[in-house]
Structure formats: structure tokens, C-alpha cells
Coordinates of C-alpha atoms and ligand atoms in Angstrom, one line a residue:
M1 CA 15.0 5.4 3.0
K2 CA 13.9 8.4 0.0
V3 CA 10.3 8.2 -0.5
S4 CA 9.1 9.5 -4.3
V5 CA 5.2 9.2 -4.9
L6 CA 4.7 8.5 -8.3
L7 CA 1.3 8.2 -8.2
E8 CA -1.9 8.6 -5.8
N9 CA -5.2 10.3 -5.7
A10 CA -4.6 14.2 -6.1
T11 CA -1.6 16.8 -6.4
P12 CA -1.0 20.3 -6.1
S13 CA 1.3 20.8 -9.1
S14 CA -0.1 20.5 -12.7
R15 CA 2.8 18.7 -14.4
F16 CA 1.4 15.0 -12.6
I17 CA -1.7 13.1 -12.9
A18 CA -3.7 12.7 -10.6
R19 CA -5.4 9.2 -9.6
H20 CA -8.0 7.5 -6.9
G21 CA -4.4 4.7 -6.5
L22 CA -1.2 4.3 -4.8
S23 CA 2.2 3.7 -6.4
L24 CA 5.9 4.6 -4.5
L25 CA 9.1 4.2 -5.6
L26 CA 11.5 4.0 -2.5
E27 CA 15.1 3.9 -2.3
S28 CA 17.2 2.4 0.4
A29 CA 20.3 3.9 1.6
E30 CA 22.2 0.8 0.8
G31 CA 21.1 1.8 -2.6
M32 CA 18.2 -1.1 -3.9
R33 CA 15.6 0.9 -5.6
I34 CA 11.7 -1.1 -5.0
L35 CA 8.2 0.2 -6.9
F36 CA 5.9 -0.3 -4.0
D37 CA 2.3 -0.3 -5.9
M38 CA 1.8 0.2 -9.7
G39 CA -1.1 2.8 -9.3
P40 CA -4.1 1.6 -11.8
D41 CA -3.5 2.7 -14.9
A42 CA 0.0 4.0 -16.2
S43 CA -0.3 7.5 -14.9
F44 CA 2.7 6.8 -12.9
L45 CA 5.2 6.5 -15.2
R46 CA 4.3 9.3 -17.0
N47 CA 4.7 10.8 -13.5
A48 CA 7.7 9.0 -13.0
T49 CA 8.8 10.9 -16.6
T50 CA 8.5 14.4 -14.7
L51 CA 9.9 12.7 -11.8
G52 CA 13.1 12.4 -13.6
V53 CA 12.6 8.4 -12.1
D54 CA 14.2 5.6 -15.1
I55 CA 11.7 3.0 -14.2
A56 CA 13.7 0.2 -15.9
G57 CA 16.4 0.6 -13.6
V58 CA 14.4 -0.4 -10.6
D59 CA 15.8 -3.1 -9.2
A60 CA 12.1 -5.2 -7.7
A61 CA 8.9 -4.3 -7.7
V62 CA 5.5 -5.3 -5.3
I63 CA 1.8 -5.4 -5.5
S64 CA 0.8 -5.2 -1.6
H65 CA -2.6 -6.6 -3.1
G66 CA -4.8 -7.4 -4.9
H67 CA -6.4 -4.4 -5.9
A68 CA -6.8 -2.6 -9.6
D69 CA -6.0 0.8 -8.1
H70 CA -2.8 -0.3 -7.1
G71 CA -2.1 -3.2 -9.2
G72 CA -4.4 -2.2 -12.4
G73 CA -0.5 -0.4 -14.1
L74 CA 0.6 -4.1 -13.9
E75 CA 0.4 -4.7 -17.8
A76 CA 2.1 -0.9 -18.6
F77 CA 5.2 -1.9 -16.6
L78 CA 5.7 -5.5 -17.7
K79 CA 5.6 -3.6 -21.1
A80 CA 7.6 -0.4 -19.6
T81 CA 10.4 -3.1 -18.7
Q82 CA 10.6 -5.2 -21.0
G83 CA 14.4 -5.3 -22.0
S84 CA 15.9 -4.3 -19.1
A85 CA 19.0 -6.2 -19.0
H86 CA 18.0 -7.9 -15.8
P87 CA 13.7 -9.2 -15.5
V88 CA 12.6 -7.4 -12.7
P89 CA 10.5 -9.5 -10.3
I90 CA 7.1 -8.4 -9.3
Y91 CA 5.9 -10.0 -5.8
V92 CA 2.4 -10.6 -5.6
R93 CA 0.8 -12.3 -2.2
Q94 CA -0.8 -15.7 -3.0
G95 CA -4.6 -15.1 -4.4
A96 CA -4.0 -11.2 -5.0
F97 CA -5.2 -12.5 -8.8
T98 CA -8.4 -14.2 -7.5
P99 CA -11.5 -11.5 -8.7
H100 CA -12.1 -9.0 -6.3
V101 CA -15.3 -6.8 -6.2
S102 CA -16.7 -4.0 -3.8
G103 CA -20.1 -2.9 -2.8
T104 CA -22.5 -5.6 -2.0
R105 CA -22.8 -9.4 -2.6
Q106 CA -26.1 -8.0 -5.3
R107 CA -24.3 -5.2 -6.7
H108 CA -21.0 -4.3 -7.6
H109 CA -18.4 -3.5 -9.1
E110 CA -14.8 -5.2 -10.4
I111 CA -11.3 -4.1 -8.9
S112 CA -9.5 -7.0 -9.4
L113 CA -6.4 -7.6 -10.5
D114 CA -5.5 -8.6 -15.1
A115 CA -5.3 -12.4 -14.1
T116 CA -3.5 -13.1 -16.8
L117 CA -1.1 -11.3 -16.2
V118 CA 0.2 -14.4 -13.6
K119 CA 1.6 -16.1 -16.3
D120 CA 4.7 -13.3 -16.7
E121 CA 7.6 -15.6 -15.6
R122 CA 8.7 -12.5 -13.5
V123 CA 5.6 -12.3 -11.7
I124 CA 6.3 -14.1 -8.5
E125 CA 3.4 -15.0 -5.7
V126 CA 4.9 -15.8 -2.6
G127 CA 3.6 -16.4 1.1
A128 CA 3.6 -15.2 4.4
Q129 CA 7.0 -14.0 5.2
H130 CA 9.9 -13.5 2.0
E131 CA 12.8 -11.1 2.3
L132 CA 14.1 -9.7 -0.6
V133 CA 17.6 -8.8 0.5
P134 CA 18.2 -9.3 4.3
G135 CA 16.7 -5.8 6.3
I136 CA 14.2 -6.1 4.0
T137 CA 10.9 -8.3 4.0
L138 CA 7.3 -8.6 2.8
F139 CA 4.5 -10.2 5.1
S140 CA 1.3 -10.2 5.2
D141 CA 0.9 -12.8 8.7
V142 CA -0.8 -9.8 10.7
S143 CA -3.1 -10.6 13.5
R144 CA -6.8 -9.1 13.8
R145 CA -6.2 -7.8 17.6
Y146 CA -7.3 -4.8 16.5
P147 CA -10.2 -3.6 14.3
E148 CA -10.1 -3.4 10.5
P149 CA -11.7 -0.6 9.1
A150 CA -14.7 -0.4 8.6
S151 CA -14.9 0.1 4.8
N152 CA -13.9 -3.9 4.6
A153 CA -17.3 -4.8 4.8
R154 CA -18.4 -3.4 0.7
L155 CA -15.7 -5.4 0.1
F156 CA -15.3 -9.1 -1.2
E157 CA -13.3 -11.9 -3.2
R158 CA -15.2 -14.5 -5.1
S159 CA -15.0 -17.9 -3.3
G160 CA -16.5 -21.1 -5.9
D161 CA -19.9 -19.0 -7.6
T162 CA -20.2 -16.6 -5.2
F163 CA -18.5 -13.9 -3.3
V164 CA -17.3 -13.8 0.5
S165 CA -16.1 -10.7 2.7
D166 CA -13.2 -10.4 2.0
A167 CA -10.1 -11.8 4.6
F168 CA -6.8 -10.1 3.0
T169 CA -5.3 -12.9 2.7
H170 CA -3.8 -10.8 -0.3
E171 CA -2.6 -8.0 1.6
Q172 CA 1.6 -8.2 2.0
S173 CA 3.7 -5.3 3.4
L174 CA 7.0 -3.9 3.3
L175 CA 9.4 -4.0 6.4
V176 CA 12.6 -2.1 5.5
T177 CA 15.8 -1.9 8.5
E178 CA 18.8 0.1 8.2
G179 CA 20.6 0.3 10.7
E180 CA 18.9 0.8 13.7
R181 CA 16.3 2.0 11.9
H182 CA 12.7 0.4 11.3
V183 CA 10.6 2.2 8.6
L184 CA 7.0 0.2 7.5
V185 CA 6.2 0.1 3.9
S186 CA 2.2 0.0 3.7
G187 CA -0.3 0.3 0.3
C188 CA -4.3 0.3 2.0
S189 CA -3.5 -1.6 5.4
H190 CA -7.1 -3.1 4.6
A191 CA -5.7 -5.9 8.2
G192 CA -6.1 -2.4 9.8
I193 CA -2.9 0.1 10.6
L194 CA -2.8 -1.4 14.1
N195 CA -2.2 -4.5 13.3
I196 CA -0.5 -4.5 11.0
I197 CA 2.5 -1.9 13.0
E198 CA 2.1 -4.6 15.9
R199 CA 3.3 -7.3 14.3
A200 CA 6.4 -4.9 12.3
E201 CA 7.8 -4.6 15.6
E202 CA 7.3 -8.4 16.5
L203 CA 9.4 -8.6 13.3
A204 CA 11.8 -6.0 13.9
G205 CA 12.2 -6.0 17.4
G206 CA 11.3 -2.8 18.7
A207 CA 9.4 0.7 18.0
L208 CA 9.1 1.3 14.0
D209 CA 10.9 5.4 13.4
A210 CA 8.8 5.2 9.8
V211 CA 5.0 4.3 9.1
V212 CA 4.4 5.3 5.3
A213 CA 1.0 3.4 4.9
G214 CA -2.6 4.4 3.9
F215 CA -4.8 3.7 6.3
H216 CA -8.0 2.9 4.7
L217 CA -10.2 5.4 6.7
M218 CA -12.3 6.4 4.4
S219 CA -14.2 4.5 1.4
P220 CA -14.5 5.2 -2.2
S221 CA -17.2 3.1 -3.9
A222 CA -19.9 4.9 -0.6
G223 CA -17.7 7.5 -0.8
T224 CA -17.8 7.8 3.3
G225 CA -15.3 7.8 6.5
E226 CA -14.7 5.5 9.2
D227 CA -16.8 6.4 12.3
V228 CA -14.8 9.9 13.6
E229 CA -15.1 8.9 17.2
A230 CA -12.8 5.2 16.1
V231 CA -10.7 7.6 13.6
R232 CA -9.9 10.0 17.1
R233 CA -8.9 7.1 18.6
L234 CA -6.7 5.3 16.6
A235 CA -5.0 8.8 16.4
R236 CA -4.4 8.6 19.9
Q237 CA -3.1 4.4 20.0
L238 CA -0.7 6.2 16.7
A239 CA 0.5 8.7 19.1
E240 CA 1.6 6.4 21.7
K241 CA 4.3 5.5 20.1
P242 CA 7.7 7.2 18.6
A243 CA 7.4 6.7 15.0
R244 CA 6.7 9.8 12.2
Y245 CA 4.0 9.0 10.1
Y246 CA 3.6 9.8 6.1
T247 CA -0.4 9.1 4.2
F248 CA -1.9 9.4 1.4
H249 CA -4.3 7.4 -0.9
C250 CA -7.6 5.7 1.2
T251 CA -6.9 7.1 4.7
G252 CA -9.1 10.1 3.4
M253 CA -8.7 13.9 3.6
D254 CA -11.4 13.8 6.8
A255 CA -10.0 11.2 8.8
F256 CA -6.7 13.3 7.6
G257 CA -7.5 16.0 9.3
I258 CA -8.5 14.5 12.8
L259 CA -5.1 13.0 12.4
R260 CA -3.6 15.7 12.1
D261 CA -5.1 17.6 15.1
E262 CA -3.6 14.4 17.2
L263 CA -0.1 13.7 16.3
G264 CA 1.0 17.5 14.7
E265 CA 3.8 17.5 12.7
R266 CA 4.7 13.8 13.5
I267 CA 2.2 12.9 10.6
R268 CA 2.6 13.7 7.5
Y269 CA -0.3 13.8 3.8
L270 CA 2.5 12.8 0.4
A271 CA 1.0 13.3 -2.0
T272 CA 1.8 12.7 -6.2
G273 CA 5.0 14.4 -7.1
S274 CA 6.3 14.6 -3.5
V275 CA 9.9 13.5 -2.8
M276 CA 10.2 12.5 1.1
D277 CA 12.9 11.5 3.7
V278 CA 11.7 9.1 5.1
Ligands
LIG301 FE1 -7.5 -1.5 -1.5
LIG302 FE1 -6.1 1.5 -2.1

């Protein structure tokens, strides 16, 4: 599978726009083209043009979870694909359009998707598992056997008149199987990357070959990272698996350095503009 990073937090090239957020173009061996996340605004469209990607020609789009740094570009995407020969379906997990905030219960800022856009007929809300085509499946039925990222403690969702801790039932990941190869794609891994990998392994019936994901080891609103020992422990657990790892965005550069110490060449950072066969 080919991965093009249309947007993430950093870029080594002045040709691209970098923003806190994520947007990937996935191209399967069978030729299916999936837009996975849309960043916070229309920047990913500009970068797609720079990379020579025809966004109106994608077969499907996915929003990984209901946070604006992943789905804030939805309005721009809907406009950019308005005249497509075939309407492009956009798959979101049920609950993604619920209001979400970051901070504390008392002092927080809005990080929701634009709920008015759910009315667009191209937006499709899916349940715990949804097969896009044979071999490409969205899933969100993830256990919590391993700890969630500590920074989830600063994330809330509206429930009635109040805000409650976000349980991240609105988060979904993608498992792509090509022949014998299994590739997992996750946006921010709020459910915990080990929990998501474990579920993907169950669905795949064996080990994964590649994991393309943000690991959420930093808190953008607090400006702090996950505990260093916790990151080292995670690195050792990831190293026990045979997969190669491709990461970005909410992993954070401090945590990436620790993961790199343990995993060496088996982990790579994909910045905006990167194109990689995984
Ligand atoms: Fe998020
Ligand atoms: Fe994020």
C-alpha cells in the first residue's frame, strides 16, 4: 500500500503547508484510493495539488474520529468533490459529530467537527465494523486491556448539559489486507495503540506487517508528553511484534526519539509531503 502524507504537524519542505492535524492518501495494491482524515482546514487540498494528487478522484474518505484536527477539512473536501462523477462516500463513526472539547471540565476549547455537515448525504455514519470493500475494513470494537494515552484525561465529550470523559467510541481504524500482508492505519490511537493493534491482529488472524498511526504520546493543549517510562515500556512492547511502524502527528518528537532508540530503523516519522510504500 502506498501512503502519501497530505498533512501533518511538520514538513521539511517549503513547498508544503504543515498544521497540527493529519491527512493521508492511501492507495491499495488493487488501486483503491482512500482519503484518511482531512486535517483542520483546507490546507490538505493545497498540499494534494503540490503532490499531484487529484482529490476529486478518490474512491472513499474516512474521518478517524470526531476531532477538528482530523475532520476540520470536511467542508472543504465536500466542496472540492461536489462535481465528482460518482459521489465520494465519507465514513465516520457514529458519535463523531457529538461536541468534543479539550482542556478541563471548567476551562476548555472546542475541538468538534462541524455538526451541520452530517446532513450531507455523502456522509455515512457506521457502526463498530464496516467493510469498505473485501480486505479493507473499518473497526472500532477495541478493548482497553492496555492503558489509554494519559493525555486522554484532558479530552471530554458533551453528554446532555455537561461534559464527561471521552470514551472514544467515535474513533475508528482501518485494516487493509493485501494478499498475505496486513496493514493497520489509525489516526490518533486515543484507544491506545496496543489495544488497536491487538484488535487488528485478531481481525487479521495473525501479526501485522505495518502500522501507520499517530500514537498520541503528547498533549497539544497541555504542551506535555507522556511519561518517559511509559513510552519506553510501549517501545519495548512494539519491538516484540514483527511490524514496521510509520508514525506522525500526535506521537510527538520527544516520544518518537525514545521509540526510535528501541525500534531503530523499524520506525519512521512521516512528515507532510512524505510518500512511502508500506
Ligand atoms: Fe484526537
Ligand atoms: Fe489528532
